[in-house]
CSV table of C-alpha atoms in Angstrom, one decimal:
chain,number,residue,atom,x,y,z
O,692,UNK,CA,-6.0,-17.7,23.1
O,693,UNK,CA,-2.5,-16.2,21.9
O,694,UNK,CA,-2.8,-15.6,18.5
O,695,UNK,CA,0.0,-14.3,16.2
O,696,UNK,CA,-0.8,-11.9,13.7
O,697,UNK,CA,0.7,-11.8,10.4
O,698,UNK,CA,0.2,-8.4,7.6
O,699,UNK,CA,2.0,-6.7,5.2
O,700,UNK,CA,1.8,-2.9,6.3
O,701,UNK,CA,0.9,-1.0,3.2
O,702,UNK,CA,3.4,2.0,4.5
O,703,UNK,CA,6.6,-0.4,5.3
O,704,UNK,CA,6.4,-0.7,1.3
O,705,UNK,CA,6.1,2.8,0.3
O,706,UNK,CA,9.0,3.2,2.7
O,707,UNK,CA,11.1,1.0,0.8
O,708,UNK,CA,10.2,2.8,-2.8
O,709,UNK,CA,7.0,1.2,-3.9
O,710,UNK,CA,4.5,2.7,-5.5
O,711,UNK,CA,0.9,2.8,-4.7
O,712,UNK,CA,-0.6,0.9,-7.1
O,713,UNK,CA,2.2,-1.9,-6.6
O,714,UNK,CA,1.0,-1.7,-2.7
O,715,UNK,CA,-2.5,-1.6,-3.1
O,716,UNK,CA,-3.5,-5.3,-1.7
O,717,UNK,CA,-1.2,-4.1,1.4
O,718,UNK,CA,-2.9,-2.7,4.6
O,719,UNK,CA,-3.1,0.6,6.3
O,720,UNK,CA,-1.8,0.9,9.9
O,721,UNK,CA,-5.7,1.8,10.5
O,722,UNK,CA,-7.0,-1.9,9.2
O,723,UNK,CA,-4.5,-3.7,11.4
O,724,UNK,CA,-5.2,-1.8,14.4
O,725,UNK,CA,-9.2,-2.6,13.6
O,726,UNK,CA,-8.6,-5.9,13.0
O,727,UNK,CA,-6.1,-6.7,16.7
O,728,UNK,CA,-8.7,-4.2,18.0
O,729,UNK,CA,-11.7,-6.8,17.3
O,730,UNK,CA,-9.6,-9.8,18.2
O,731,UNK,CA,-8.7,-8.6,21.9
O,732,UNK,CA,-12.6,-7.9,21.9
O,733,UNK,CA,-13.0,-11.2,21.1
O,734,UNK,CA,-10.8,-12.3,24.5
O,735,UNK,CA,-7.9,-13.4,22.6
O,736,UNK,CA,-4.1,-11.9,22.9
O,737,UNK,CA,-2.8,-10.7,20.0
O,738,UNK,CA,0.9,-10.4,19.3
O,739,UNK,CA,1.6,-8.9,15.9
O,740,UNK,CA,4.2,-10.7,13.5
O,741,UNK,CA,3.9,-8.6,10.2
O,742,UNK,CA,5.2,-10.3,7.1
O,743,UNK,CA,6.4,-13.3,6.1
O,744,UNK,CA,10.1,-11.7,7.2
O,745,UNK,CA,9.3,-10.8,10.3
O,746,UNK,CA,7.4,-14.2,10.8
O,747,UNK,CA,10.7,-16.1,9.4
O,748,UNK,CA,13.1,-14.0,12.2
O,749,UNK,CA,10.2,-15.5,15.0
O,750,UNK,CA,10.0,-18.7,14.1
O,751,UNK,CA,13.9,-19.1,13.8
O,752,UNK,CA,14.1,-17.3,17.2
O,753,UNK,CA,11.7,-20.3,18.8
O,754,UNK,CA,8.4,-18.6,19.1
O,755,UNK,CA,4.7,-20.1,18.5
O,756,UNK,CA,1.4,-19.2,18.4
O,757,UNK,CA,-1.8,-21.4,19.2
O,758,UNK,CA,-3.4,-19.8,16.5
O,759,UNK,CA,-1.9,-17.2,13.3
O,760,UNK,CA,-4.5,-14.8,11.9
O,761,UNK,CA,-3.1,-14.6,8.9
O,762,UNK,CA,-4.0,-11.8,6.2
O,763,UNK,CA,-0.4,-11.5,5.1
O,764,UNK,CA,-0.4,-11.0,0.6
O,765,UNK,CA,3.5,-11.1,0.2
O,766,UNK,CA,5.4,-8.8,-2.6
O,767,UNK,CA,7.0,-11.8,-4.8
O,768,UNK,CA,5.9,-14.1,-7.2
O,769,UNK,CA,2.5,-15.7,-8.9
O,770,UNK,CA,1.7,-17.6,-5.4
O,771,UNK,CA,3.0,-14.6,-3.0
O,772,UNK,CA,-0.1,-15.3,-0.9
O,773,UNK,CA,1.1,-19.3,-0.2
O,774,UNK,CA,4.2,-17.9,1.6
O,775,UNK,CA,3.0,-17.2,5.0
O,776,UNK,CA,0.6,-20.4,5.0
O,777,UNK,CA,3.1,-22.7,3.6
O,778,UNK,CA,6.0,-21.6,6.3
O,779,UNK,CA,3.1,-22.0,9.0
O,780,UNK,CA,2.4,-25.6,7.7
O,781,UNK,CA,6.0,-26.3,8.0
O,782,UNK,CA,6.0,-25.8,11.6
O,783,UNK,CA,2.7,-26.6,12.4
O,784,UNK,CA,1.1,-23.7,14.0
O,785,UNK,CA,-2.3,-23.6,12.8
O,786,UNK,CA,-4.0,-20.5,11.4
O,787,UNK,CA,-7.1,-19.2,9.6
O,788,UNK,CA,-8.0,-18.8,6.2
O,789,UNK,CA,-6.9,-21.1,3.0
O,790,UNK,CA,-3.8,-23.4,3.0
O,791,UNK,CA,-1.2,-23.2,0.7
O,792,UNK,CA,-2.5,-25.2,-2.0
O,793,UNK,CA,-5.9,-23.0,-2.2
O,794,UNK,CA,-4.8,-19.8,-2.1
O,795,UNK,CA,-2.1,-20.4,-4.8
O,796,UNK,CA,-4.6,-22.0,-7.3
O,797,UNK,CA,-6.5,-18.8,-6.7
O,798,UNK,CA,-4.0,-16.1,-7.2
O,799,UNK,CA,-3.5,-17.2,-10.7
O,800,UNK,CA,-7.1,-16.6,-12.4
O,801,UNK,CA,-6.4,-18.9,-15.3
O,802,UNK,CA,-6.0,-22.0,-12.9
O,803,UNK,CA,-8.7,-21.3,-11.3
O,804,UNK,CA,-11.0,-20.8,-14.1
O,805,UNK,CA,-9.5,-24.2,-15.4
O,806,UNK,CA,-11.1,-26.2,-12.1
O,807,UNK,CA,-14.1,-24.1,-12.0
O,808,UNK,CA,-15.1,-25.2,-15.7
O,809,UNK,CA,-14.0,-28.8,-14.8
O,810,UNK,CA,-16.6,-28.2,-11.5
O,811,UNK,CA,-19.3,-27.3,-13.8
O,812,UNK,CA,-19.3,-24.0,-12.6
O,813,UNK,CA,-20.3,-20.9,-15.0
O,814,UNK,CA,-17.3,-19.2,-16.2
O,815,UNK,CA,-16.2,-16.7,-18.8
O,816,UNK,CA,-14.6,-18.2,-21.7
O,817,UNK,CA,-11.3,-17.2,-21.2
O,818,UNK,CA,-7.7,-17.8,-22.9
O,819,UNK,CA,-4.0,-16.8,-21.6
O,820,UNK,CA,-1.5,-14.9,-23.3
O,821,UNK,CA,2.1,-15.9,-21.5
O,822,UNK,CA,4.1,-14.1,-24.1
O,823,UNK,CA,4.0,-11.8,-27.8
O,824,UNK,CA,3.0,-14.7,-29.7
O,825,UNK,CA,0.2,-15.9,-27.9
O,826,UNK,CA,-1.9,-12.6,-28.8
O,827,UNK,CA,-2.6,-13.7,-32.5
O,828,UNK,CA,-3.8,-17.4,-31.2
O,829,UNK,CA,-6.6,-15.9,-29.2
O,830,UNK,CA,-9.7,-17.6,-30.4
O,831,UNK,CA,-12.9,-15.1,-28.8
O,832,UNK,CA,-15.4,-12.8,-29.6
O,833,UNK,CA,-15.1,-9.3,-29.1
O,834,UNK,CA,-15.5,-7.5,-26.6
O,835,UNK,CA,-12.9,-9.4,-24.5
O,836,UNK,CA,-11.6,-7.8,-21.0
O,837,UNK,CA,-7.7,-8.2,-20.2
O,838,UNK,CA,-5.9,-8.2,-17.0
O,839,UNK,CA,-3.1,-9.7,-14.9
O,840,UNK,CA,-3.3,-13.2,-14.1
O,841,UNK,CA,-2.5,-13.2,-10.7
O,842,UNK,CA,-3.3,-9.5,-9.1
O,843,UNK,CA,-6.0,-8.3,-7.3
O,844,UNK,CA,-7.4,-5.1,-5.7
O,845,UNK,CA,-7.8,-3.9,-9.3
O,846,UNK,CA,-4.4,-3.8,-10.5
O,847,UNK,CA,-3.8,-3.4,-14.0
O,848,UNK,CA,-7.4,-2.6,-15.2
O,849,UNK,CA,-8.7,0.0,-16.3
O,850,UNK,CA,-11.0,1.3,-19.4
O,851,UNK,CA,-8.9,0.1,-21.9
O,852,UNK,CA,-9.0,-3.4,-20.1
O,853,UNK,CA,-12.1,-3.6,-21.9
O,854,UNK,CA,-11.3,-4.6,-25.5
O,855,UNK,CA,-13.6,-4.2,-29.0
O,856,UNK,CA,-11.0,-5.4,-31.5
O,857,UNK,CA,-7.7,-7.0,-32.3
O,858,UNK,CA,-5.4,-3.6,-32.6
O,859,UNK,CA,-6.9,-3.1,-28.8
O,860,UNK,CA,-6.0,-6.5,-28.0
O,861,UNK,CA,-2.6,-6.6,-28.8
O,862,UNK,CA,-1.8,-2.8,-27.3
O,863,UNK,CA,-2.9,-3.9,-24.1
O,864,UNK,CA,-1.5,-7.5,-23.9
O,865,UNK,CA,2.1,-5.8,-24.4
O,866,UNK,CA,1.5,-3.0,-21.9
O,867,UNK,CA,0.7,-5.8,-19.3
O,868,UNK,CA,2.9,-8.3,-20.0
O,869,UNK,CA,5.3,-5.7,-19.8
O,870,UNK,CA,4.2,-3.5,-17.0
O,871,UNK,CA,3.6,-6.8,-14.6
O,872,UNK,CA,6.0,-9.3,-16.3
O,873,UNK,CA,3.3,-12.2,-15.9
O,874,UNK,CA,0.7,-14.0,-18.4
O,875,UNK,CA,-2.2,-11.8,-19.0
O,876,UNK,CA,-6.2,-13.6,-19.2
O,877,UNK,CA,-8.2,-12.5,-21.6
O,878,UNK,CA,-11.9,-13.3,-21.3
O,879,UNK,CA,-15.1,-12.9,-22.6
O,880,UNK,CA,-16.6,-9.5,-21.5
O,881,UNK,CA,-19.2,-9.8,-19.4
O,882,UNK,CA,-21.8,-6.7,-19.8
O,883,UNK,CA,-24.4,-7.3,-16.5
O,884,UNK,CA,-24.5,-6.4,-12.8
O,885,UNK,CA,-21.6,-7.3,-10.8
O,886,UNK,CA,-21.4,-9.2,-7.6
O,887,UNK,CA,-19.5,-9.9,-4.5
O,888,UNK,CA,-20.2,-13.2,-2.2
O,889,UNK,CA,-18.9,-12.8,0.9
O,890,UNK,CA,-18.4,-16.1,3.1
O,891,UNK,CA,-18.1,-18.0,6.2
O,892,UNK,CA,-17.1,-20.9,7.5
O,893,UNK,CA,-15.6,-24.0,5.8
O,894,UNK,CA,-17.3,-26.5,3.6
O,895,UNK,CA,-20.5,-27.7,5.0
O,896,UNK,CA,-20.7,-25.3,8.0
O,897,UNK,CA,-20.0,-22.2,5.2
O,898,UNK,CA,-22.7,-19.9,4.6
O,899,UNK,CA,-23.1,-16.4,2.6
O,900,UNK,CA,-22.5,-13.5,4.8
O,901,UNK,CA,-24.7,-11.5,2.0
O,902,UNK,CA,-24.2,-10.9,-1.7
O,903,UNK,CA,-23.4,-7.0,-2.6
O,904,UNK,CA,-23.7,-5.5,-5.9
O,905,UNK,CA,-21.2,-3.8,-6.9
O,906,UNK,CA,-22.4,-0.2,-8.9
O,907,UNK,CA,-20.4,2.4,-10.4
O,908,UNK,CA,-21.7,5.9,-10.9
O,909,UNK,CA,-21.5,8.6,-12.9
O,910,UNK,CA,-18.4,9.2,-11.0
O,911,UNK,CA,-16.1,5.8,-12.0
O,912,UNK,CA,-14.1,5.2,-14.8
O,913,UNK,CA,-17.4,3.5,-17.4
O,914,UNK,CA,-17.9,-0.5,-17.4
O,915,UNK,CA,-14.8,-1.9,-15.3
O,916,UNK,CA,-14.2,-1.7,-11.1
O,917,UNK,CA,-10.6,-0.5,-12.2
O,918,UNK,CA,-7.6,0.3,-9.5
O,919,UNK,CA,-8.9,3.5,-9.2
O,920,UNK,CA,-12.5,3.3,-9.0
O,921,UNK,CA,-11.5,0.6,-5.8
O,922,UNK,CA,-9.4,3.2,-4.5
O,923,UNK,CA,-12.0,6.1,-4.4
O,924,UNK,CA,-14.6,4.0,-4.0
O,925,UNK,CA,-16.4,6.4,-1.9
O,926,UNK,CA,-16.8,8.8,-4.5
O,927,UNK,CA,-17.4,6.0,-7.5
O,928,UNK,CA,-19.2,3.5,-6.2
O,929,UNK,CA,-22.2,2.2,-4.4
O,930,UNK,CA,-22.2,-1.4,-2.6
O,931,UNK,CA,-25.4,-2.2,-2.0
O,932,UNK,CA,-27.3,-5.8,-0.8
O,933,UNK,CA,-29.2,-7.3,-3.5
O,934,UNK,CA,-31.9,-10.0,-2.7
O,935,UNK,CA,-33.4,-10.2,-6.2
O,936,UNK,CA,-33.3,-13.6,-8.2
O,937,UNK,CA,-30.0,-12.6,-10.0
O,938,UNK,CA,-28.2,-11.9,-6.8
O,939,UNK,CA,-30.0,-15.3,-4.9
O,940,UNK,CA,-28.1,-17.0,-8.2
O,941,UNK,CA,-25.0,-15.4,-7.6
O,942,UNK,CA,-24.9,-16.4,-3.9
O,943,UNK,CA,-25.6,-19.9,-4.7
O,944,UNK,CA,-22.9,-20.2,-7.5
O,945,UNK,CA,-20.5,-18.5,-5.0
O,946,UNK,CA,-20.8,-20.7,-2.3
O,947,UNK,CA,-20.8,-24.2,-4.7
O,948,UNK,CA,-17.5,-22.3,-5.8
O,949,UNK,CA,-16.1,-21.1,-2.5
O,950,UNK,CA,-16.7,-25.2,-1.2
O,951,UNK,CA,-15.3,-27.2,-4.4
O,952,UNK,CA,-12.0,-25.2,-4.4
O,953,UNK,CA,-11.8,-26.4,-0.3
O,954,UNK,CA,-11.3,-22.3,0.8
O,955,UNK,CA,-12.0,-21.8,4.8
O,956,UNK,CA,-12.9,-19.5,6.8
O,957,UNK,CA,-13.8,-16.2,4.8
O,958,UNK,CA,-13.7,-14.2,1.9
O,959,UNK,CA,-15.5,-13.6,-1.3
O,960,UNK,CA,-16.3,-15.1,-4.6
O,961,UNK,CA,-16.8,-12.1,-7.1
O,962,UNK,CA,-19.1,-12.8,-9.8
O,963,UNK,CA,-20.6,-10.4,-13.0
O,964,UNK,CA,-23.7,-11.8,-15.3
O,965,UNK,CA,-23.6,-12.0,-18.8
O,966,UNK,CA,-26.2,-10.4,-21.4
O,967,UNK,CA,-28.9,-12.6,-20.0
O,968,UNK,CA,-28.7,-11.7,-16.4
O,969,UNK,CA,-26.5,-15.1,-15.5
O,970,UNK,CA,-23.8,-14.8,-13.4
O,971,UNK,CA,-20.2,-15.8,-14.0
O,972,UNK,CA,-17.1,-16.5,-11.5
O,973,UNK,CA,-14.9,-13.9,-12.2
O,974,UNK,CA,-12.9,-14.9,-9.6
O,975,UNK,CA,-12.0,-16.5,-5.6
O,976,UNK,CA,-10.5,-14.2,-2.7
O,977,UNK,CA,-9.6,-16.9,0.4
O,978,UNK,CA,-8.2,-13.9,1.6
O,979,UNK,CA,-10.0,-11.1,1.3
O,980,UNK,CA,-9.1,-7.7,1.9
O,981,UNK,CA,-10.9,-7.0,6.3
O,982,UNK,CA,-10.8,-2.9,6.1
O,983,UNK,CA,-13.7,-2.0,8.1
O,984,UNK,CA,-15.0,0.8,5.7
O,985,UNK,CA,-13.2,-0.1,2.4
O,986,UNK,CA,-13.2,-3.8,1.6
O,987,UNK,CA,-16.1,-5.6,0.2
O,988,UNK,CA,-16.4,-8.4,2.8
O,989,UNK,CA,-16.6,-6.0,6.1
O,990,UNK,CA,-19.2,-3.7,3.9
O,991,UNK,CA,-21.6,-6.7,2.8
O,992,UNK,CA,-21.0,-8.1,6.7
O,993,UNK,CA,-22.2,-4.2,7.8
O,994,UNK,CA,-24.9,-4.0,6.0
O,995,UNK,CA,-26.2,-7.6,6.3
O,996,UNK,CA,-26.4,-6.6,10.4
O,997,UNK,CA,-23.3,-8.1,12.0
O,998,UNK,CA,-20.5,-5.5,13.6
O,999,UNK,CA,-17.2,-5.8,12.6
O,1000,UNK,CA,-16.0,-7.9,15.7
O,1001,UNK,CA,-18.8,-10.0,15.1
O,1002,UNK,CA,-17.0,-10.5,11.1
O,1003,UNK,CA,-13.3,-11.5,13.1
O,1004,UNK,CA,-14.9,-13.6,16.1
O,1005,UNK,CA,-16.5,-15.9,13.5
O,1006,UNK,CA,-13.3,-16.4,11.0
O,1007,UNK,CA,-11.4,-17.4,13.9
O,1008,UNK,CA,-14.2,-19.5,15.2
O,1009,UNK,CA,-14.3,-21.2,11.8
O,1010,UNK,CA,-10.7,-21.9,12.2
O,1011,UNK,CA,-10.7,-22.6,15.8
O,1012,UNK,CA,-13.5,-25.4,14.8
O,1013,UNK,CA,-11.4,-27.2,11.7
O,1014,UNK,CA,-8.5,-27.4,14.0
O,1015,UNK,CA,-10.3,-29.1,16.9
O,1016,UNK,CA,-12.1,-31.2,14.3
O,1017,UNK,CA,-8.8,-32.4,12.8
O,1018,UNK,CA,-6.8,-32.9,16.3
O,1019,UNK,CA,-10.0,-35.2,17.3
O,1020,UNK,CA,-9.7,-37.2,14.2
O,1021,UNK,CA,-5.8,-37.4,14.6
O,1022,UNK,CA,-6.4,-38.5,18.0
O,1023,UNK,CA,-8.7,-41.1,17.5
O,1024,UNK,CA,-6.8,-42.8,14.3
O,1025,UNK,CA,-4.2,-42.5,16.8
O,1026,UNK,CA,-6.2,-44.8,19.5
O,1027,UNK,CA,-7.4,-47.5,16.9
């Protein structure tokens, strides 16, 4: 199969005058040369895109693909990750992971926290601070955590994330609002172990890959998995399988998660339990970060026995399936 591939190069970035921590759901050259690595293992040839500009200049000059593997995050705006999908919808050249619609719901946390509560789903009491005066109308108990509403790779948290009182509160509500000129959420802290689910496949046919605690040691910055404990993870933390009743609970509320919101393909629903040992969505990745040695889903994939081409061959098999599945229906409304 001809696939197109479509990433936003961490280094093209810093090129430009970003900084790191503004670049940190970006790829290294490394990842994308795993990741076209494991797909021309897989049989498949892979022609790289890039990002959504690169993919724009293609399109334009009349080029397809039978298939996009698409792990492009974009640079602008609170639904950057909808770009690439959306433009790939609009000339109907299928690809894998979440459409538009999913993966913009999921960027901003708040949204998503909205559905999951309407779902029944256990999640954090939570409230949004969009501006100043917002901050005095928040309505928890302390300890609260803040962070941006629609950042991941653990931008914008850090100790002080974690709040005990309303002086704390307000500081760190104006340094984000500020810092990434977007709403801040502001939940309930949650003091237990902290998961991630990673996932495959698409609703029925999706299944947990493993789930992996999530342990920082003596090491990390104390009680949060902050931007910089993620980015020296292998000096901070320890990612570890859990089987244990907690963990079997997390897995379960992951997957009920990952299927209501309609996410395909892979990724991860990251959960952390509350004072009783009951685990909370903290929040959806449809497109989670596919480092072989750094990103969660690879690791828990690792050490749950499956190689890293095995990881790629079965997204795009998952995609490969829901596309087949949906040209057969399409051709057989088309026959009645």
């Amino acid at each position: 199969m001809r696939l197109g591939f479509t990433y936003d190069l961490r280094s093209d970035y810093l090129a430009e005058g970003y900084g790191m921590e503004e670049t940190a759901e970006f790829d290294s050259a490394a990842t994308i040369d795993a990741i076209a690595a494991a797909l021309a293992s897989c049989g498949h040839d892979v022609d790289r895109i890039g990002n959504v500009r690169s993919l724009t200049r293609r399109l334009v000059a009349g080029d397809r693909w039978e298939l996009v593997f698409n792990i492009a995050e974009g640079m602008y705006g609170l639904v950057r990750e909808a770009q690439v999908p959306a433009l790939l919808d609009a000339y109907d050249i299928p690809y894998t992971f979440s459409d538009p619609l999913v993966v913009a719901l999921t960027q901003h946390k708040g949204m998503t926290k909205r559905v999951l509560r309407d779902c029944g789903l256990p999640t954090a009491p939570f409230a949004v601070v969009g501006e100043l005066s917002d901050i005095a109308k928040v309505d928890l108990p302390f300890p609260l955590f803040a962070k941006p509403i629609a950042e991941g790779s653990g931008k914008g948290i850090n100790p002080a994330s974690r709040v005990r009182n309303r002086r704390e509160l307000d500081g760190i509500c104006r340094t984000l609002l500020a810092r990434f000129r977007q709403p801040v959420l502001i939940e309930t802290y949650l003091p237990g172990r902290e998961f991630t689910v990673g996932i495959v496949g698409t609703g029925g046919e999706a299944s947990t890959v493993g789930v992996l605690e999530v342990i920082l040691n003596d090491k990390a910055e104390p009680g949060v998995y902050s931007y910089l404990n993620k980015e020296e993870y292998d000096t901070r933390v320890i990612y570890t399988l859990a089987f244990d009743g907690e963990a079997k609970a997390a897995g379960e509320i992951g997957l009920a998660a990952w299927r209501a919101l309609g996410c395909r393909d892979g990724g991860r629903v990251d959960l952390r339990s509350d004072a009783q040992g009951r685990p909370h969505v903290l929040e959806i990745n449809p497109l989670a970060g596919l480092s072989p040695t750094k990103s969660d889903l690879p690791i828990a994939a690792l050490q749950a026995g499956w190689t890293y081409e095995q990881l790629i061959g079965r997204i795009v098999e998952s995609a490969r399936a829901r596309v087949g599945a949906l040209a057969a229906a399409g051709a057989a409304s088309a026959a009645e």
